[in-house]
CSV table of C-alpha atoms in Angstrom, one decimal:
chain,number,residue,atom,x,y,z
A,269,UNK,CA,-2.2,52.1,1.8
A,270,UNK,CA,-2.4,48.7,0.3
A,271,UNK,CA,-4.1,46.1,2.5
A,272,UNK,CA,-2.1,42.9,3.2
A,273,UNK,CA,-3.8,39.9,1.7
A,274,UNK,CA,-5.3,37.6,4.2
A,275,UNK,CA,-3.4,34.3,4.6
A,276,UNK,CA,-5.1,31.3,2.9
A,277,UNK,CA,-5.3,27.9,4.6
A,278,UNK,CA,-3.5,25.3,2.6
A,279,UNK,CA,-6.5,23.1,2.2
A,280,UNK,CA,-8.4,26.0,0.7
A,281,UNK,CA,-5.6,26.7,-1.7
A,282,UNK,CA,-5.4,23.1,-2.9
A,283,UNK,CA,-9.2,23.0,-3.3
A,284,UNK,CA,-9.1,26.2,-5.3
A,285,UNK,CA,-6.5,24.8,-7.6
A,286,UNK,CA,-8.9,22.0,-8.4
A,287,UNK,CA,-8.4,18.5,-9.9
A,288,UNK,CA,-6.4,18.5,-13.1
A,289,UNK,CA,-3.5,17.2,-15.0
A,290,UNK,CA,-1.1,17.5,-12.1
A,291,UNK,CA,-3.1,15.0,-9.9
A,292,UNK,CA,-3.7,12.6,-12.8
A,293,UNK,CA,0.0,12.6,-13.6
A,294,UNK,CA,0.9,12.1,-9.9
A,295,UNK,CA,-1.6,9.2,-9.8
A,296,UNK,CA,0.1,7.6,-12.9
A,297,UNK,CA,3.6,8.0,-11.4
A,298,UNK,CA,2.8,6.8,-7.9
A,299,UNK,CA,0.6,4.1,-9.5
A,300,UNK,CA,3.4,2.8,-11.6
A,301,UNK,CA,5.7,2.4,-8.6
A,302,UNK,CA,2.8,0.9,-6.6
A,303,UNK,CA,2.3,-1.7,-9.4
A,304,UNK,CA,6.1,-2.4,-9.4
A,305,UNK,CA,6.0,-2.9,-5.6
A,306,UNK,CA,3.1,-5.3,-5.9
A,307,UNK,CA,5.2,-7.3,-8.3
A,308,UNK,CA,8.1,-7.4,-5.9
A,309,UNK,CA,5.9,-8.3,-2.9
A,310,UNK,CA,4.0,-11.1,-4.7
A,311,UNK,CA,6.6,-12.5,-7.1
A,312,UNK,CA,8.2,-14.9,-4.6
A,313,UNK,CA,5.0,-16.9,-4.5
A,314,UNK,CA,5.4,-17.3,-8.3
A,315,UNK,CA,9.2,-17.8,-8.2
A,316,UNK,CA,9.3,-20.3,-5.4
A,317,UNK,CA,8.7,-23.5,-7.5
A,318,UNK,CA,11.6,-22.5,-9.7
A,319,UNK,CA,13.9,-21.5,-6.8
A,320,UNK,CA,13.1,-24.8,-5.1
A,321,UNK,CA,14.1,-26.7,-8.3
A,322,UNK,CA,17.3,-24.6,-8.6
A,323,UNK,CA,18.5,-25.0,-5.0
A,324,UNK,CA,16.9,-28.4,-4.1
A,325,UNK,CA,14.4,-27.1,-1.5
A,326,UNK,CA,11.7,-29.4,-0.2
A,327,UNK,CA,8.1,-28.3,-0.4
A,328,UNK,CA,7.2,-26.5,2.8
A,329,UNK,CA,10.8,-26.5,4.0
A,330,UNK,CA,12.2,-23.8,6.4
A,331,UNK,CA,14.2,-22.2,3.6
A,332,UNK,CA,11.1,-22.0,1.4
A,333,UNK,CA,9.2,-20.3,4.2
A,334,UNK,CA,12.1,-17.9,4.9
A,335,UNK,CA,12.2,-16.9,1.3
A,336,UNK,CA,8.5,-16.0,1.4
A,337,UNK,CA,9.1,-14.1,4.7
A,338,UNK,CA,12.3,-12.2,3.8
A,339,UNK,CA,10.6,-9.5,1.7
A,340,UNK,CA,8.0,-8.9,4.4
A,341,UNK,CA,10.6,-8.7,7.2
A,342,UNK,CA,12.4,-6.0,5.2
A,343,UNK,CA,9.2,-4.1,4.7
A,344,UNK,CA,8.5,-4.2,8.4
A,345,UNK,CA,11.8,-2.4,9.2
A,346,UNK,CA,11.5,-0.1,6.1
A,347,UNK,CA,7.9,1.0,6.7
A,348,UNK,CA,8.8,2.3,10.2
A,349,UNK,CA,12.1,3.8,9.3
A,350,UNK,CA,11.2,5.5,6.0
A,351,UNK,CA,7.9,6.7,7.3
A,352,UNK,CA,9.6,8.5,10.2
A,353,UNK,CA,12.3,9.9,8.0
A,354,UNK,CA,9.8,11.3,5.5
A,355,UNK,CA,8.2,13.4,8.3
A,356,UNK,CA,11.7,14.7,9.2
A,357,UNK,CA,13.3,15.5,5.8
A,358,UNK,CA,10.3,15.7,3.5
A,359,UNK,CA,8.4,13.3,1.2
A,360,UNK,CA,10.3,13.8,-2.0
A,361,UNK,CA,13.8,12.7,-0.8
A,362,UNK,CA,12.4,9.4,0.5
A,363,UNK,CA,10.1,9.2,-2.5
A,364,UNK,CA,13.2,9.0,-4.8
A,365,UNK,CA,15.6,7.0,-2.5
A,366,UNK,CA,13.3,4.1,-1.8
A,367,UNK,CA,12.5,3.5,-5.5
A,368,UNK,CA,16.3,3.6,-6.4
A,369,UNK,CA,17.2,1.1,-3.7
A,370,UNK,CA,14.3,-1.2,-4.6
A,371,UNK,CA,15.6,-1.5,-8.2
A,372,UNK,CA,19.2,-2.2,-7.1
A,373,UNK,CA,18.3,-4.9,-4.6
A,374,UNK,CA,15.6,-6.4,-6.8
A,375,UNK,CA,18.1,-6.9,-9.6
A,376,UNK,CA,20.7,-8.3,-7.1
A,377,UNK,CA,18.3,-11.1,-6.3
A,378,UNK,CA,18.1,-12.3,-9.9
A,379,UNK,CA,21.9,-13.1,-9.8
A,380,UNK,CA,21.9,-14.9,-6.4
A,381,UNK,CA,24.3,-17.9,-6.4
A,382,UNK,CA,22.6,-19.4,-3.4
A,383,UNK,CA,19.8,-19.2,-0.8
A,384,UNK,CA,21.7,-16.9,1.6
A,385,UNK,CA,22.4,-14.3,-1.1
A,386,UNK,CA,18.7,-14.4,-2.2
A,387,UNK,CA,17.4,-14.1,1.3
A,388,UNK,CA,19.6,-11.0,1.9
A,389,UNK,CA,18.5,-9.4,-1.5
A,390,UNK,CA,14.8,-10.0,-0.8
A,391,UNK,CA,15.1,-8.5,2.7
A,392,UNK,CA,16.8,-5.4,1.4
A,393,UNK,CA,14.3,-5.1,-1.4
A,394,UNK,CA,11.5,-5.3,1.2
A,395,UNK,CA,13.3,-2.6,3.3
A,396,UNK,CA,13.3,-0.3,0.3
A,397,UNK,CA,9.7,-0.8,-0.9
A,398,UNK,CA,8.5,-0.7,2.7
A,399,UNK,CA,9.1,3.1,2.5
A,400,UNK,CA,7.4,3.7,-0.8
A,401,UNK,CA,4.0,2.5,0.5
A,402,UNK,CA,3.4,5.1,3.3
A,403,UNK,CA,5.1,7.9,1.4
A,404,UNK,CA,3.2,7.4,-1.8
A,405,UNK,CA,-0.1,7.6,0.1
A,406,UNK,CA,0.9,10.7,2.1
A,407,UNK,CA,2.0,12.5,-1.2
A,408,UNK,CA,-1.3,11.6,-2.9
A,409,UNK,CA,-3.4,12.6,0.0
A,410,UNK,CA,-1.6,15.9,0.4
A,411,UNK,CA,-2.0,17.0,-3.2
A,412,UNK,CA,-5.6,16.1,-4.0
A,413,UNK,CA,-8.6,18.4,-3.3
A,414,UNK,CA,-10.8,17.3,-0.4
A,415,UNK,CA,-13.8,16.2,-2.6
A,416,UNK,CA,-11.7,13.8,-4.6
A,417,UNK,CA,-9.1,12.6,-2.1
A,418,UNK,CA,-10.8,9.3,-1.0
A,419,UNK,CA,-11.5,8.3,-4.6
A,420,UNK,CA,-7.9,9.0,-5.7
A,421,UNK,CA,-6.4,7.0,-2.8
A,422,UNK,CA,-8.5,4.0,-3.8
A,423,UNK,CA,-7.5,4.6,-7.5
A,424,UNK,CA,-3.8,4.5,-6.3
A,425,UNK,CA,-4.4,1.2,-4.4
A,426,UNK,CA,-6.0,-0.3,-7.6
A,427,UNK,CA,-2.6,-0.3,-9.2
A,428,UNK,CA,-1.8,-3.2,-6.9
A,429,UNK,CA,-4.1,-5.2,-9.1
A,430,UNK,CA,-2.3,-4.1,-12.2
A,431,UNK,CA,1.0,-5.3,-10.6
A,432,UNK,CA,-0.6,-8.6,-9.7
A,433,UNK,CA,-1.9,-9.1,-13.2
A,434,UNK,CA,1.5,-8.3,-14.7
A,435,UNK,CA,3.5,-10.5,-12.4
A,436,UNK,CA,1.1,-13.4,-13.0
A,437,UNK,CA,1.2,-12.9,-16.7
A,438,UNK,CA,5.0,-12.6,-16.7
A,439,UNK,CA,5.4,-15.7,-14.7
A,440,UNK,CA,3.1,-17.6,-17.1
A,441,UNK,CA,4.9,-16.3,-20.2
A,442,UNK,CA,8.4,-17.2,-18.8
A,443,UNK,CA,7.2,-20.7,-17.8
A,444,UNK,CA,6.6,-21.3,-21.6
A,445,UNK,CA,10.2,-20.1,-22.5
A,446,UNK,CA,12.4,-21.5,-19.8
A,447,UNK,CA,12.7,-24.4,-17.3
A,448,UNK,CA,11.5,-23.5,-13.8
A,449,UNK,CA,15.1,-23.5,-12.4
A,450,UNK,CA,16.0,-20.7,-14.9
A,451,UNK,CA,12.7,-18.9,-15.3
A,452,UNK,CA,12.7,-17.5,-11.8
A,453,UNK,CA,15.9,-15.4,-12.4
A,454,UNK,CA,14.3,-13.8,-15.4
A,455,UNK,CA,11.2,-13.1,-13.3
A,456,UNK,CA,13.1,-11.4,-10.5
A,457,UNK,CA,15.2,-9.3,-13.0
A,458,UNK,CA,12.2,-8.2,-15.2
A,459,UNK,CA,10.1,-7.4,-12.1
A,460,UNK,CA,12.7,-4.8,-11.0
A,461,UNK,CA,12.7,-2.8,-14.2
A,462,UNK,CA,9.4,-0.9,-13.9
A,463,UNK,CA,10.9,0.8,-10.9
A,464,UNK,CA,13.5,2.4,-13.2
A,465,UNK,CA,10.7,4.1,-15.2
A,466,UNK,CA,9.0,5.1,-12.0
A,467,UNK,CA,12.2,6.7,-10.7
A,468,UNK,CA,12.7,8.8,-13.8
A,469,UNK,CA,9.1,9.9,-13.8
A,470,UNK,CA,9.3,10.9,-10.1
A,471,UNK,CA,12.1,13.4,-10.7
A,472,UNK,CA,9.6,16.0,-11.8
A,473,UNK,CA,7.4,15.8,-8.7
A,474,UNK,CA,7.8,18.6,-6.1
A,475,UNK,CA,7.8,17.9,-2.4
A,476,UNK,CA,4.5,18.0,-0.5
A,477,UNK,CA,3.5,21.6,0.2
A,478,UNK,CA,2.0,20.4,3.5
A,479,UNK,CA,5.2,18.8,4.6
A,480,UNK,CA,7.2,21.9,3.6
A,481,UNK,CA,4.8,24.3,5.4
A,482,UNK,CA,4.9,22.3,8.6
A,483,UNK,CA,8.7,22.5,8.5
A,484,UNK,CA,8.5,26.3,8.1
A,485,UNK,CA,9.4,26.5,4.4
A,486,UNK,CA,6.5,28.6,3.1
A,487,UNK,CA,8.2,29.9,-0.1
A,488,UNK,CA,9.0,26.3,-1.2
A,489,UNK,CA,5.4,25.2,-0.3
A,490,UNK,CA,4.1,28.1,-2.4
A,491,UNK,CA,6.4,27.1,-5.3
A,492,UNK,CA,5.0,23.6,-5.2
A,493,UNK,CA,1.5,24.9,-5.4
A,494,UNK,CA,2.5,27.2,-8.3
A,495,UNK,CA,3.6,24.1,-10.2
A,496,UNK,CA,0.2,22.5,-9.5
A,497,UNK,CA,-1.5,25.7,-10.7
A,498,UNK,CA,0.5,25.8,-14.0
A,499,UNK,CA,-0.2,22.1,-14.7
A,500,UNK,CA,-4.0,22.5,-14.0
A,501,UNK,CA,-4.3,25.8,-15.8
A,502,UNK,CA,-5.6,27.5,-12.7
A,503,UNK,CA,-4.4,30.4,-10.5
A,504,UNK,CA,-3.0,30.3,-7.0
A,505,UNK,CA,-4.5,33.0,-4.7
A,506,UNK,CA,-2.1,36.0,-4.4
A,507,UNK,CA,-1.9,35.6,-0.7
A,508,UNK,CA,0.5,34.0,1.8
A,509,UNK,CA,-0.2,30.5,3.0
A,510,UNK,CA,-1.5,30.3,6.5
A,511,UNK,CA,1.2,28.6,8.6
A,512,UNK,CA,0.0,25.9,11.1
A,513,UNK,CA,-0.2,27.0,14.7
A,514,UNK,CA,3.1,26.5,16.6
A,515,UNK,CA,3.2,23.1,18.2
A,516,UNK,CA,5.8,21.0,19.9
A,517,UNK,CA,8.0,18.9,17.6
A,518,UNK,CA,6.1,15.8,16.8
A,519,UNK,CA,7.7,12.5,17.8
A,520,UNK,CA,6.5,8.9,17.1
A,521,UNK,CA,5.4,8.8,20.8
A,522,UNK,CA,2.7,11.3,19.9
A,523,UNK,CA,0.9,8.5,18.0
A,524,UNK,CA,0.0,7.1,21.4
A,525,UNK,CA,-1.1,10.3,23.2
A,526,UNK,CA,-4.5,12.0,23.4
A,527,UNK,CA,-7.0,11.4,20.7
A,528,UNK,CA,-4.5,9.6,18.5
A,529,UNK,CA,-3.9,6.8,20.9
A,530,UNK,CA,-7.2,5.0,20.2
A,531,UNK,CA,-7.1,5.3,16.5
A,532,UNK,CA,-3.5,4.3,16.2
A,533,UNK,CA,-4.0,1.1,18.2
A,534,UNK,CA,-7.2,0.2,16.4
A,535,UNK,CA,-5.8,1.0,13.0
A,536,UNK,CA,-2.7,-1.1,13.8
A,537,UNK,CA,-5.1,-4.1,14.6
A,538,UNK,CA,-7.0,-3.6,11.3
A,539,UNK,CA,-3.8,-3.5,9.3
A,540,UNK,CA,-2.4,-6.5,11.1
A,541,UNK,CA,-5.6,-8.6,10.8
A,542,UNK,CA,-6.2,-7.8,7.1
A,543,UNK,CA,-2.5,-8.4,6.2
A,544,UNK,CA,-2.2,-11.7,8.1
A,545,UNK,CA,-5.3,-13.1,6.3
A,546,UNK,CA,-4.5,-11.7,2.8
A,547,UNK,CA,-0.9,-12.8,2.6
A,548,UNK,CA,-1.6,-16.0,4.5
A,549,UNK,CA,-3.9,-17.0,1.7
A,550,UNK,CA,-2.4,-15.5,-1.4
A,551,UNK,CA,1.4,-16.0,-0.7
A,552,UNK,CA,0.8,-19.7,-0.7
A,553,UNK,CA,-2.1,-19.9,-3.2
A,554,UNK,CA,0.1,-20.8,-6.2
A,555,UNK,CA,1.8,-23.5,-4.2
A,556,UNK,CA,-1.6,-24.7,-2.9
A,557,UNK,CA,-3.0,-24.9,-6.4
A,558,UNK,CA,0.1,-26.7,-7.5
A,559,UNK,CA,-0.4,-29.3,-4.7
A,560,UNK,CA,-3.9,-29.9,-6.0
A,561,UNK,CA,-2.4,-31.2,-9.2
A,562,UNK,CA,-2.5,-28.1,-11.5
A,563,UNK,CA,0.5,-27.6,-13.8
A,564,UNK,CA,2.5,-24.3,-13.5
A,565,UNK,CA,0.8,-22.8,-16.5
A,566,UNK,CA,-2.7,-23.5,-15.1
A,567,UNK,CA,-1.6,-22.2,-11.7
A,568,UNK,CA,-0.4,-18.9,-13.3
A,569,UNK,CA,-3.6,-18.6,-15.4
A,570,UNK,CA,-5.8,-19.1,-12.4
A,571,UNK,CA,-3.8,-16.5,-10.4
A,572,UNK,CA,-4.2,-14.1,-13.3
A,573,UNK,CA,-8.0,-14.5,-13.2
A,574,UNK,CA,-8.0,-13.9,-9.5
A,575,UNK,CA,-6.0,-10.7,-10.0
A,576,UNK,CA,-8.6,-9.5,-12.5
A,577,UNK,CA,-11.3,-10.1,-9.9
A,578,UNK,CA,-9.6,-7.4,-7.8
A,579,UNK,CA,-10.5,-4.7,-10.3
A,580,UNK,CA,-14.3,-4.5,-9.7
A,581,UNK,CA,-13.5,-4.6,-5.9
A,582,UNK,CA,-11.5,-1.4,-6.3
A,583,UNK,CA,-14.0,0.3,-8.6
A,584,UNK,CA,-16.9,-0.3,-6.1
A,585,UNK,CA,-14.7,0.8,-3.2
A,586,UNK,CA,-13.8,4.0,-5.0
A,587,UNK,CA,-17.5,4.7,-5.4
A,588,UNK,CA,-18.5,3.7,-1.8
A,589,UNK,CA,-15.8,5.6,0.1
A,590,UNK,CA,-17.4,8.9,-1.2
A,591,UNK,CA,-21.0,7.7,-1.2
A,592,UNK,CA,-21.3,5.9,2.2
A,593,UNK,CA,-18.0,6.8,3.8
A,594,UNK,CA,-14.6,5.3,4.4
A,595,UNK,CA,-15.4,3.5,7.7
A,596,UNK,CA,-18.6,1.7,6.5
A,597,UNK,CA,-17.0,0.7,3.2
A,598,UNK,CA,-14.0,-0.8,5.0
A,599,UNK,CA,-16.1,-2.7,7.5
A,600,UNK,CA,-18.4,-4.1,4.8
A,601,UNK,CA,-15.5,-5.4,2.7
A,602,UNK,CA,-13.9,-7.0,5.8
A,603,UNK,CA,-17.2,-8.7,6.7
A,604,UNK,CA,-17.5,-10.1,3.1
A,605,UNK,CA,-13.8,-11.3,3.3
A,606,UNK,CA,-14.6,-13.3,6.5
A,607,UNK,CA,-17.6,-14.9,4.8
A,608,UNK,CA,-15.5,-15.6,1.7
A,609,UNK,CA,-12.8,-17.4,3.7
A,610,UNK,CA,-15.5,-19.9,5.0
A,611,UNK,CA,-17.0,-20.3,1.5
A,612,UNK,CA,-13.5,-21.2,0.3
A,613,UNK,CA,-13.2,-23.8,3.0
A,614,UNK,CA,-16.5,-25.4,1.9
A,615,UNK,CA,-15.6,-25.4,-1.8
A,616,UNK,CA,-15.4,-29.0,-3.1
A,617,UNK,CA,-14.9,-28.6,-6.8
A,618,UNK,CA,-12.3,-26.8,-8.9
A,619,UNK,CA,-14.9,-24.3,-10.2
A,620,UNK,CA,-16.1,-23.6,-6.6
A,621,UNK,CA,-12.5,-23.1,-5.5
A,622,UNK,CA,-12.0,-20.6,-8.3
A,623,UNK,CA,-15.3,-18.7,-7.6
A,624,UNK,CA,-14.7,-18.5,-3.8
A,625,UNK,CA,-11.1,-17.4,-4.4
A,626,UNK,CA,-12.4,-14.7,-6.8
A,627,UNK,CA,-14.8,-13.5,-4.1
A,628,UNK,CA,-12.0,-13.3,-1.6
A,629,UNK,CA,-9.8,-11.5,-4.1
A,630,UNK,CA,-12.6,-9.0,-4.8
A,631,UNK,CA,-13.4,-8.3,-1.1
A,632,UNK,CA,-9.9,-8.2,0.2
A,633,UNK,CA,-8.5,-5.8,-2.3
A,634,UNK,CA,-11.6,-3.6,-1.9
A,635,UNK,CA,-10.9,-3.6,1.9
A,636,UNK,CA,-7.3,-2.6,1.1
A,637,UNK,CA,-8.5,0.3,-1.1
A,638,UNK,CA,-10.8,1.6,1.6
A,639,UNK,CA,-8.1,1.2,4.3
A,640,UNK,CA,-5.5,3.1,2.3
A,641,UNK,CA,-8.0,5.9,1.7
A,642,UNK,CA,-9.0,6.1,5.4
A,643,UNK,CA,-5.6,5.8,7.2
A,644,UNK,CA,-3.7,9.0,6.0
A,645,UNK,CA,-6.8,11.1,6.8
A,646,UNK,CA,-6.7,10.1,10.4
A,647,UNK,CA,-3.2,11.4,11.1
A,648,UNK,CA,-2.1,15.1,11.2
A,649,UNK,CA,0.5,16.3,8.7
A,650,UNK,CA,3.6,16.2,11.1
A,651,UNK,CA,2.8,12.6,11.8
A,652,UNK,CA,1.2,11.4,8.6
A,653,UNK,CA,4.0,9.3,7.2
A,654,UNK,CA,5.1,8.3,10.6
A,655,UNK,CA,1.6,7.0,11.3
A,656,UNK,CA,1.3,5.4,7.9
A,657,UNK,CA,4.7,3.8,8.5
A,658,UNK,CA,3.8,2.4,11.9
A,659,UNK,CA,0.5,0.8,10.9
A,660,UNK,CA,2.1,-0.4,7.7
A,661,UNK,CA,4.8,-1.9,9.8
A,662,UNK,CA,2.1,-3.8,11.8
A,663,UNK,CA,0.9,-5.1,8.4
A,664,UNK,CA,4.5,-6.2,7.6
A,665,UNK,CA,4.7,-7.9,11.0
A,666,UNK,CA,1.7,-9.9,10.0
A,667,UNK,CA,3.2,-10.5,6.6
A,668,UNK,CA,6.3,-12.0,8.3
A,669,UNK,CA,4.0,-14.4,10.3
A,670,UNK,CA,1.6,-15.2,7.4
A,671,UNK,CA,3.8,-17.6,5.4
A,672,UNK,CA,4.2,-19.9,8.4
A,673,UNK,CA,0.5,-19.7,9.1
A,674,UNK,CA,-0.4,-20.1,5.4
A,675,UNK,CA,1.8,-23.2,5.2
A,676,UNK,CA,-1.1,-24.9,7.0
A,677,UNK,CA,-2.8,-24.8,3.6
A,678,UNK,CA,-0.2,-27.3,2.2
A,679,UNK,CA,-0.2,-29.6,5.2
A,680,UNK,CA,-3.8,-30.5,5.1
A,681,UNK,CA,-4.9,-28.2,7.9
A,682,UNK,CA,-7.1,-26.1,5.6
A,683,UNK,CA,-9.9,-25.6,8.2
A,684,UNK,CA,-7.5,-24.3,10.9
A,685,UNK,CA,-5.9,-21.8,8.5
A,686,UNK,CA,-9.1,-20.5,7.0
A,687,UNK,CA,-10.8,-20.2,10.4
A,688,UNK,CA,-7.9,-18.2,11.7
A,689,UNK,CA,-8.0,-15.9,8.6
A,690,UNK,CA,-11.8,-15.4,8.8
A,691,UNK,CA,-11.4,-14.5,12.5
A,692,UNK,CA,-8.7,-12.0,11.6
A,693,UNK,CA,-11.0,-10.3,9.1
A,694,UNK,CA,-13.9,-10.2,11.6
A,695,UNK,CA,-11.8,-8.7,14.4
A,696,UNK,CA,-10.4,-6.2,11.9
A,697,UNK,CA,-14.0,-5.2,11.0
A,698,UNK,CA,-14.9,-4.6,14.6
A,699,UNK,CA,-11.7,-2.5,15.2
A,700,UNK,CA,-12.4,-0.4,12.1
A,701,UNK,CA,-15.9,0.4,13.3
A,702,UNK,CA,-14.5,1.1,16.8
A,703,UNK,CA,-12.3,3.9,15.5
A,704,UNK,CA,-15.5,6.0,15.5
A,705,UNK,CA,-14.4,8.6,13.0
A,706,UNK,CA,-15.6,9.3,9.5
A,707,UNK,CA,-13.3,11.4,7.4
A,708,UNK,CA,-15.3,11.8,4.2
A,709,UNK,CA,-15.4,15.4,3.1
A,710,UNK,CA,-13.2,16.6,5.9
A,711,UNK,CA,-10.0,18.7,5.7
A,712,UNK,CA,-6.8,16.9,6.5
A,713,UNK,CA,-5.7,17.6,10.1
A,714,UNK,CA,-2.6,19.8,10.0
A,715,UNK,CA,-1.3,19.9,13.6
A,716,UNK,CA,-1.4,18.0,16.9
A,717,UNK,CA,-3.4,20.8,18.6
A,718,UNK,CA,-6.7,19.5,20.0
A,719,UNK,CA,-8.9,21.8,18.0
A,720,UNK,CA,-7.4,20.6,14.7
A,721,UNK,CA,-7.8,16.9,15.4
A,722,UNK,CA,-10.9,15.1,14.2
A,723,UNK,CA,-13.5,14.5,16.9
A,724,UNK,CA,-14.0,10.9,17.9
A,725,UNK,CA,-17.7,10.8,17.1
A,726,UNK,CA,-17.4,12.7,13.8
A,727,UNK,CA,-19.5,11.2,11.0
């Protein structure tokens, strides 16, 4: 009598398939969309001078602040909605829908006849891309072997720097071809096009096997793993996948129950504090530099240099999350960010402003890389994108507030603004340490059952 093969845990199956062409291709595809999202999120800072010229907006006016806020407000709603939906219907459907909508609404903004149209288009663009952020990270975390997962999640976040470089270079180039009142339309239109390429590339990506297995679709989960095996030139074990233990249907309320309550609240505070400081500084930085007397070309060149400073921050973070752990890396970068905000306040010369801004850019984006590696590993599979969506939504809430706070940079209250941002980074560092969990080298938690949730003192 033939023995029935013993069921294989999903993490073991993914680890046996190894790292190969499938994961690198997934990184490139998700990274392209991530870069496109960075362009959409940051471009209003570059486009605002031209929009103000086209529609007669005064510097620091309510309409100008609302235009900077609209994308973030849409992302706040989108992150929560799409994250929840991805845990209900699967990652792939949301994966494709959000990118499609982002392209449509992004292009619509380029043809806006007035401020109201543009505000609506930017809100809807934010609503769409607010869903790509948590879903991309859940997909990447759920396809990568344990030993490489943290590094790959930081690699994915590093595409944000690529998007920043591209949008700064594009804005600089367009400023040499068109008057500001016309250049912004080209900037919005061209920034939406990379999403089309990302959408076409995503069509060949299967749904997450973890999400499929949790929803009781074992044959489809196995089919997704077979595609990974073929791409990597490895073999999937000839055994059924071990289904997760039966558990009550997960609802968003479960994020605030049991062991998840503490980490959800602390993670939300980390995301809020980091986002408020980051966007408060960088959404207004082009306008701040312009107010210091730099012409638009010089502003865009300076912003391009600051974007390049992000790359070594990511590279070091990718090394540290596996060498010293996610939590320590995140706390360290947040502490350097708090220090950098005060050094920026003390900068008295253009070169000092550039150097301290570069330090802030280096530290803040390294912190984002570590945070994006850490967060999806703290939530179980049935709640992974819901949890990512919730904490990402807290970041978007901070992003909605940040343009109003960041406007202090233009009204001469530099010390007040930077003290607040430094305090945000410091509080975020304390909260990150207070989570009390190190996920380096651990399997992803699959269910809400107590024995499968990471211990609070694990290190």
